[in-house]
PDB file of C-alpha atoms in Angstrom:
ATOM      1  CA  MET A  23     156.634  95.415  99.928  1.00  0.00           C
ATOM      2  CA  ALA A  24     153.660  95.319  97.587  1.00  0.00           C
ATOM      3  CA  ALA A  25     153.610  91.499  97.628  1.00  0.00           C
ATOM      4  CA  TRP A  26     153.787  91.646 101.455  1.00  0.00           C
ATOM      5  CA  GLY A  27     150.672  93.928 101.468  1.00  0.00           C
ATOM      6  CA  GLU A  28     148.713  91.716  99.117  1.00  0.00           C
ATOM      7  CA  CYS A  29     149.652  88.637 101.206  1.00  0.00           C
ATOM      8  CA  VAL A  30     148.338  90.290 104.356  1.00  0.00           C
ATOM      9  CA  ARG A  31     145.158  91.449 102.535  1.00  0.00           C
ATOM     10  CA  SER A  32     144.474  87.808 101.238  1.00  0.00           C
ATOM     11  CA  ILE A  33     144.961  86.386 104.704  1.00  0.00           C
ATOM     12  CA  LEU A  34     142.514  88.933 106.250  1.00  0.00           C
ATOM     13  CA  LEU A  35     139.853  88.180 103.633  1.00  0.00           C
ATOM     14  CA  LEU A  36     140.330  84.413 104.215  1.00  0.00           C
ATOM     15  CA  LEU A  37     140.037  84.847 107.962  1.00  0.00           C
ATOM     16  CA  HIS A  38     136.836  86.845 107.719  1.00  0.00           C
ATOM     17  CA  SER A  39     135.217  84.093 105.474  1.00  0.00           C
ATOM     18  CA  PHE A  40     135.964  81.406 108.080  1.00  0.00           C
ATOM     19  CA  PHE A  41     135.208  83.273 111.278  1.00  0.00           C
ATOM     20  CA  GLN A  42     132.094  85.086 112.321  1.00  0.00           C
ATOM     21  CA  SER A  43     133.516  86.211 115.740  1.00  0.00           C
ATOM     22  CA  ALA A  44     135.725  89.296 115.729  1.00  0.00           C
ATOM     23  CA  VAL A  45     137.602  88.045 118.741  1.00  0.00           C
ATOM     24  CA  GLN A  46     138.434  84.818 117.040  1.00  0.00           C
ATOM     25  CA  THR A  47     139.342  86.548 113.835  1.00  0.00           C
ATOM     26  CA  MET A  48     141.801  88.920 115.565  1.00  0.00           C
ATOM     27  CA  ALA A  49     143.505  86.111 117.533  1.00  0.00           C
ATOM     28  CA  CYS A  50     144.312  84.378 114.288  1.00  0.00           C
ATOM     29  CA  VAL A  51     145.515  87.650 112.690  1.00  0.00           C
ATOM     30  CA  TYR A  52     148.045  88.148 115.497  1.00  0.00           C
ATOM     31  CA  LEU A  53     149.499  84.758 115.064  1.00  0.00           C
ATOM     32  CA  ILE A  54     149.722  84.922 111.292  1.00  0.00           C
ATOM     33  CA  PHE A  55     151.005  88.419 111.339  1.00  0.00           C
ATOM     34  CA  PHE A  56     153.986  87.731 113.561  1.00  0.00           C
ATOM     35  CA  THR A  57     154.764  84.616 111.510  1.00  0.00           C
ATOM     36  CA  LEU A  58     154.874  86.727 108.381  1.00  0.00           C
ATOM     37  CA  ILE A  59     156.994  89.449 109.931  1.00  0.00           C
ATOM     38  CA  PHE A  60     159.659  86.846 110.890  1.00  0.00           C
ATOM     39  CA  SER A  61     159.585  85.439 107.318  1.00  0.00           C
ATOM     40  CA  LEU A  62     159.795  89.074 105.910  1.00  0.00           C
ATOM     41  CA  VAL A  63     162.810  89.719 108.018  1.00  0.00           C
ATOM     42  CA  SER A  64     164.702  86.694 106.969  1.00  0.00           C
ATOM     43  CA  THR A  65     164.108  87.489 103.247  1.00  0.00           C
ATOM     44  CA  ARG A  66     165.104  91.152 103.359  1.00  0.00           C
ATOM     45  CA  SER A  67     168.598  91.954 101.987  1.00  0.00           C
ATOM     46  CA  ASP A  68     171.363  91.983 104.572  1.00  0.00           C
ATOM     47  CA  ASP A  69     173.010  94.769 102.542  1.00  0.00           C
ATOM     48  CA  HIS A  70     170.154  97.090 103.705  1.00  0.00           C
ATOM     49  CA  PHE A  71     169.288  95.772 107.110  1.00  0.00           C
ATOM     50  CA  VAL A  72     172.175  94.699 109.245  1.00  0.00           C
ATOM     51  CA  GLY A  73     172.418  94.662 113.083  1.00  0.00           C
ATOM     52  CA  GLU A  74     169.431  95.902 115.002  1.00  0.00           C
ATOM     53  CA  LEU A  75     165.924  96.147 113.310  1.00  0.00           C
ATOM     54  CA  ILE A  76     164.791  99.603 114.026  1.00  0.00           C
ATOM     55  CA  PHE A  77     161.007 100.472 114.341  1.00  0.00           C
ATOM     56  CA  GLY A  78     159.750 103.959 114.475  1.00  0.00           C
ATOM     57  CA  GLN A  79     156.720 105.230 116.449  1.00  0.00           C
ATOM     58  CA  VAL A  80     155.055 108.611 116.522  1.00  0.00           C
ATOM     59  CA  ALA A  81     152.226 108.854 119.369  1.00  0.00           C
ATOM     60  CA  PRO A  82     151.081 111.297 122.018  1.00  0.00           C
ATOM     61  CA  PHE A  83     153.449 111.215 125.055  1.00  0.00           C
ATOM     62  CA  SER A  84     152.267 114.650 126.232  1.00  0.00           C
ATOM     63  CA  GLY A  85     148.807 116.357 126.223  1.00  0.00           C
ATOM     64  CA  ASP A  86     145.368 114.848 126.804  1.00  0.00           C
ATOM     65  CA  GLN A  87     146.109 111.373 125.187  1.00  0.00           C
ATOM     66  CA  GLN A  88     149.589 110.853 126.770  1.00  0.00           C
ATOM     67  CA  TYR A  89     148.435 107.911 128.802  1.00  0.00           C
ATOM     68  CA  VAL A  90     147.425 106.070 125.645  1.00  0.00           C
ATOM     69  CA  GLY A  91     150.679 106.764 123.806  1.00  0.00           C
ATOM     70  CA  THR A  92     152.774 105.785 126.896  1.00  0.00           C
ATOM     71  CA  GLN A  93     150.907 102.481 127.349  1.00  0.00           C
ATOM     72  CA  VAL A  94     151.099 101.574 123.708  1.00  0.00           C
ATOM     73  CA  ARG A  95     154.935 102.175 123.848  1.00  0.00           C
ATOM     74  CA  ALA A  96     155.138 100.171 127.006  1.00  0.00           C
ATOM     75  CA  GLY A  97     153.401  97.205 125.310  1.00  0.00           C
ATOM     76  CA  ILE A  98     155.684  97.325 122.253  1.00  0.00           C
ATOM     77  CA  LEU A  99     158.826  97.568 124.477  1.00  0.00           C
ATOM     78  CA  ALA A 100     157.653  94.546 126.539  1.00  0.00           C
ATOM     79  CA  ALA A 101     157.147  92.525 123.456  1.00  0.00           C
ATOM     80  CA  PHE A 102     160.415  93.490 121.998  1.00  0.00           C
ATOM     81  CA  LYS A 103     162.177  92.604 125.228  1.00  0.00           C
ATOM     82  CA  GLU A 104     160.662  89.174 125.290  1.00  0.00           C
ATOM     83  CA  VAL A 105     161.871  88.652 121.704  1.00  0.00           C
ATOM     84  CA  ASN A 106     165.267  90.065 122.257  1.00  0.00           C
ATOM     85  CA  ASN A 107     165.809  87.918 125.352  1.00  0.00           C
ATOM     86  CA  LYS A 108     165.274  84.889 123.175  1.00  0.00           C
ATOM     87  CA  GLY A 109     167.893  85.898 120.743  1.00  0.00           C
ATOM     88  CA  GLY A 110     165.931  88.365 118.585  1.00  0.00           C
ATOM     89  CA  VAL A 111     164.604  87.758 115.096  1.00  0.00           C
ATOM     90  CA  HIS A 112     166.979  85.612 113.157  1.00  0.00           C
ATOM     91  CA  GLY A 113     169.710  86.907 115.519  1.00  0.00           C
ATOM     92  CA  ARG A 114     168.782  90.536 115.137  1.00  0.00           C
ATOM     93  CA  GLN A 115     167.688  92.619 118.091  1.00  0.00           C
ATOM     94  CA  LEU A 116     164.640  94.862 117.891  1.00  0.00           C
ATOM     95  CA  GLN A 117     164.846  98.543 118.754  1.00  0.00           C
ATOM     96  CA  LEU A 118     161.978 101.120 119.177  1.00  0.00           C
ATOM     97  CA  VAL A 119     162.485 104.801 118.516  1.00  0.00           C
ATOM     98  CA  SER A 120     159.518 106.923 119.675  1.00  0.00           C
ATOM     99  CA  LEU A 121     158.672 110.514 119.089  1.00  0.00           C
ATOM    100  CA  ASP A 122     155.935 112.738 120.608  1.00  0.00           C
ATOM    101  CA  ASP A 123     153.252 114.195 118.375  1.00  0.00           C
ATOM    102  CA  HIS A 124     151.767 116.275 121.294  1.00  0.00           C
ATOM    103  CA  CYS A 125     148.306 115.043 120.225  1.00  0.00           C
ATOM    104  CA  ASN A 126     148.612 117.105 117.086  1.00  0.00           C
ATOM    105  CA  PRO A 127     147.892 115.273 113.897  1.00  0.00           C
ATOM    106  CA  GLU A 128     149.833 117.930 111.844  1.00  0.00           C
ATOM    107  CA  ASP A 129     153.071 116.834 113.805  1.00  0.00           C
ATOM    108  CA  VAL A 130     152.693 113.178 112.587  1.00  0.00           C
ATOM    109  CA  PRO A 131     154.085 113.647 109.142  1.00  0.00           C
ATOM    110  CA  ILE A 132     156.859 115.887 110.421  1.00  0.00           C
ATOM    111  CA  LYS A 133     157.996 113.543 113.130  1.00  0.00           C
ATOM    112  CA  THR A 134     157.674 110.532 110.768  1.00  0.00           C
ATOM    113  CA  ARG A 135     160.002 112.098 108.284  1.00  0.00           C
ATOM    114  CA  GLN A 136     162.481 112.520 111.161  1.00  0.00           C
ATOM    115  CA  LEU A 137     162.264 108.798 111.888  1.00  0.00           C
ATOM    116  CA  LEU A 138     162.719 107.886 108.352  1.00  0.00           C
ATOM    117  CA  ASP A 139     166.124 109.861 108.254  1.00  0.00           C
ATOM    118  CA  ILE A 140     167.394 107.293 110.689  1.00  0.00           C
ATOM    119  CA  PRO A 141     169.503 104.690 108.776  1.00  0.00           C
ATOM    120  CA  ASN A 142     168.084 101.206 108.476  1.00  0.00           C
ATOM    121  CA  MET A 143     164.604 102.134 109.699  1.00  0.00           C
ATOM    122  CA  PHE A 144     162.781  98.843 109.139  1.00  0.00           C
ATOM    123  CA  ALA A 145     159.121  99.680 109.792  1.00  0.00           C
ATOM    124  CA  LEU A 146     156.762 101.973 111.561  1.00  0.00           C
ATOM    125  CA  ILE A 147     154.630 100.625 114.533  1.00  0.00           C
ATOM    126  CA  GLY A 148     152.064 101.752 117.120  1.00  0.00           C
ATOM    127  CA  PHE A 149     150.822 105.078 115.597  1.00  0.00           C
ATOM    128  CA  TYR A 150     147.737 106.474 117.373  1.00  0.00           C
ATOM    129  CA  GLY A 151     144.561 108.286 116.183  1.00  0.00           C
ATOM    130  CA  ALA A 152     142.598 108.279 113.023  1.00  0.00           C
ATOM    131  CA  ASP A 153     143.532 111.924 112.144  1.00  0.00           C
ATOM    132  CA  GLY A 154     147.321 111.379 112.515  1.00  0.00           C
ATOM    133  CA  ILE A 155     147.318 108.057 110.666  1.00  0.00           C
ATOM    134  CA  MET A 156     145.439 109.828 107.874  1.00  0.00           C
ATOM    135  CA  GLU A 157     148.290 112.327 107.712  1.00  0.00           C
ATOM    136  CA  LEU A 158     150.731 109.464 107.530  1.00  0.00           C
ATOM    137  CA  LEU A 159     149.329 107.531 104.505  1.00  0.00           C
ATOM    138  CA  PRO A 160     150.871 109.704 101.808  1.00  0.00           C
ATOM    139  CA  ILE A 161     154.250 109.085 103.329  1.00  0.00           C
ATOM    140  CA  LEU A 162     153.662 105.256 103.528  1.00  0.00           C
ATOM    141  CA  ASN A 163     152.856 105.271  99.730  1.00  0.00           C
ATOM    142  CA  GLU A 164     155.831 107.568  98.948  1.00  0.00           C
ATOM    143  CA  GLN A 165     158.376 105.673 100.944  1.00  0.00           C
ATOM    144  CA  GLN A 166     156.885 102.268 100.616  1.00  0.00           C
ATOM    145  CA  ILE A 167     157.357 101.515 104.261  1.00  0.00           C
ATOM    146  CA  THR A 168     154.948  99.409 106.363  1.00  0.00           C
ATOM    147  CA  ASN A 169     153.038 100.819 109.329  1.00  0.00           C
ATOM    148  CA  ILE A 170     152.290  98.003 111.781  1.00  0.00           C
ATOM    149  CA  ALA A 171     149.341  97.893 114.249  1.00  0.00           C
ATOM    150  CA  PRO A 172     147.980 101.516 113.955  1.00  0.00           C
ATOM    151  CA  LEU A 173     145.746 102.016 116.915  1.00  0.00           C
ATOM    152  CA  THR A 174     142.487 103.139 115.365  1.00  0.00           C
ATOM    153  CA  GLY A 175     139.183 101.472 114.684  1.00  0.00           C
ATOM    154  CA  SER A 176     138.094 103.840 111.917  1.00  0.00           C
ATOM    155  CA  SER A 177     136.476 102.102 109.071  1.00  0.00           C
ATOM    156  CA  ALA A 178     138.040 104.652 106.692  1.00  0.00           C
ATOM    157  CA  PHE A 179     141.288 102.636 106.751  1.00  0.00           C
ATOM    158  CA  ARG A 180     139.483  99.366 106.283  1.00  0.00           C
ATOM    159  CA  HIS A 181     137.151 100.279 103.402  1.00  0.00           C
ATOM    160  CA  ASN A 182     139.956 101.939 101.538  1.00  0.00           C
ATOM    161  CA  PHE A 183     142.662  99.320 101.526  1.00  0.00           C
ATOM    162  CA  ASN A 184     146.319 100.514 101.784  1.00  0.00           C
ATOM    163  CA  GLN A 185     149.078  97.744 101.356  1.00  0.00           C
ATOM    164  CA  TYR A 186     151.336  99.483 103.767  1.00  0.00           C
ATOM    165  CA  ASN A 187     148.926 100.033 106.560  1.00  0.00           C
ATOM    166  CA  VAL A 188     148.735  96.565 108.401  1.00  0.00           C
ATOM    167  CA  HIS A 189     146.027  96.346 111.095  1.00  0.00           C
ATOM    168  CA  VAL A 190     146.098  93.842 113.983  1.00  0.00           C
ATOM    169  CA  ARG A 191     142.764  94.939 115.559  1.00  0.00           C
ATOM    170  CA  THR A 192     139.302  95.046 114.178  1.00  0.00           C
ATOM    171  CA  GLY A 193     137.408  98.092 113.130  1.00  0.00           C
ATOM    172  CA  TYR A 194     134.466  99.896 115.035  1.00  0.00           C
ATOM    173  CA  ASP A 195     131.934  98.429 112.769  1.00  0.00           C
ATOM    174  CA  ASP A 196     133.044  94.738 113.315  1.00  0.00           C
ATOM    175  CA  GLU A 197     133.304  95.436 117.084  1.00  0.00           C
ATOM    176  CA  THR A 198     129.898  96.930 117.097  1.00  0.00           C
ATOM    177  CA  LEU A 199     128.415  94.014 115.109  1.00  0.00           C
ATOM    178  CA  ALA A 200     129.895  91.527 117.550  1.00  0.00           C
ATOM    179  CA  MET A 201     128.531  93.377 120.678  1.00  0.00           C
ATOM    180  CA  VAL A 202     125.050  93.777 119.235  1.00  0.00           C
ATOM    181  CA  ASN A 203     124.855  90.246 118.032  1.00  0.00           C
ATOM    182  CA  PHE A 204     125.806  89.139 121.572  1.00  0.00           C
ATOM    183  CA  LEU A 205     123.270  91.264 123.288  1.00  0.00           C
ATOM    184  CA  ILE A 206     120.457  90.172 120.850  1.00  0.00           C
ATOM    185  CA  THR A 207     121.326  86.439 120.422  1.00  0.00           C
ATOM    186  CA  ARG A 208     122.795  85.608 123.876  1.00  0.00           C
ATOM    187  CA  LYS A 209     121.022  88.095 126.148  1.00  0.00           C
ATOM    188  CA  ALA A 210     117.733  88.712 124.278  1.00  0.00           C
ATOM    189  CA  VAL A 211     118.207  92.396 124.652  1.00  0.00           C
ATOM    190  CA  MET A 212     116.218  94.276 122.124  1.00  0.00           C
ATOM    191  CA  HIS A 213     116.624  97.919 123.437  1.00  0.00           C
ATOM    192  CA  ILE A 214     120.172  99.177 123.431  1.00  0.00           C
ATOM    193  CA  GLY A 215     121.375 102.612 124.637  1.00  0.00           C
ATOM    194  CA  ILE A 216     124.636 104.140 123.380  1.00  0.00           C
ATOM    195  CA  TRP A 217     126.869 106.504 125.359  1.00  0.00           C
ATOM    196  CA  TYR A 218     129.511 108.288 123.203  1.00  0.00           C
ATOM    197  CA  GLU A 219     131.940 111.290 123.308  1.00  0.00           C
ATOM    198  CA  ASP A 220     130.565 114.530 121.655  1.00  0.00           C
ATOM    199  CA  ASP A 221     133.506 115.045 119.441  1.00  0.00           C
ATOM    200  CA  ALA A 222     134.950 113.899 116.070  1.00  0.00           C
ATOM    201  CA  PHE A 223     135.981 110.535 117.498  1.00  0.00           C
ATOM    202  CA  GLY A 224     132.606 109.865 119.121  1.00  0.00           C
ATOM    203  CA  GLY A 225     130.791 110.999 116.032  1.00  0.00           C
ATOM    204  CA  THR A 226     132.669 108.430 113.923  1.00  0.00           C
ATOM    205  CA  ALA A 227     132.054 105.723 116.436  1.00  0.00           C
ATOM    206  CA  MET A 228     128.412 106.580 116.681  1.00  0.00           C
ATOM    207  CA  LYS A 229     127.887 106.525 112.930  1.00  0.00           C
ATOM    208  CA  GLU A 230     129.399 102.929 112.849  1.00  0.00           C
ATOM    209  CA  ARG A 231     127.040 101.956 115.678  1.00  0.00           C
ATOM    210  CA  LYS A 232     123.941 103.234 113.927  1.00  0.00           C
ATOM    211  CA  LYS A 233     124.577 100.884 110.997  1.00  0.00           C
TER     212      LYS A 233
END
């Protein structure tokens, strides 16, 4: 898994050197990421992963953020259905097991360990929120399991590289840079107002935008 993480890191660095647009970069990351996942599946030992490939998700399915968690799960299931209808990945069907963290970051490690008790858990996917994912990091390192597509733009996870945390979206700083560059270079806008949530999430995003 360490080699897998280093491979992804090298690809991300290469992409950033070639593309200035965050949109172009992320489109390429999606394509390369899924190609690597399929290659990874084909090289994993059949003694450990037979039958279905099980992915685990912990996200809010109740509480204030339940809409986000529900929609993320729906998107993953739609993608899995499309792949499964075409024969799966090297003949293996994809299965998603989702648990509710009730919008409580402290529940994330508890629910994650429940997922990891499931035999043949292949990877984690679609975790939501910076605080919850921060709670997850020690488990990723301990269990050496990959967390795919965490839904957060926090720069804390990008400036501090973790080989098991594989992003398929850009961070707040790159998003902000792309938006500001567009407004200045394409629209000649020199005065930009910012609206943000008055909470921890909004404070983090605001800090990135002030840069």
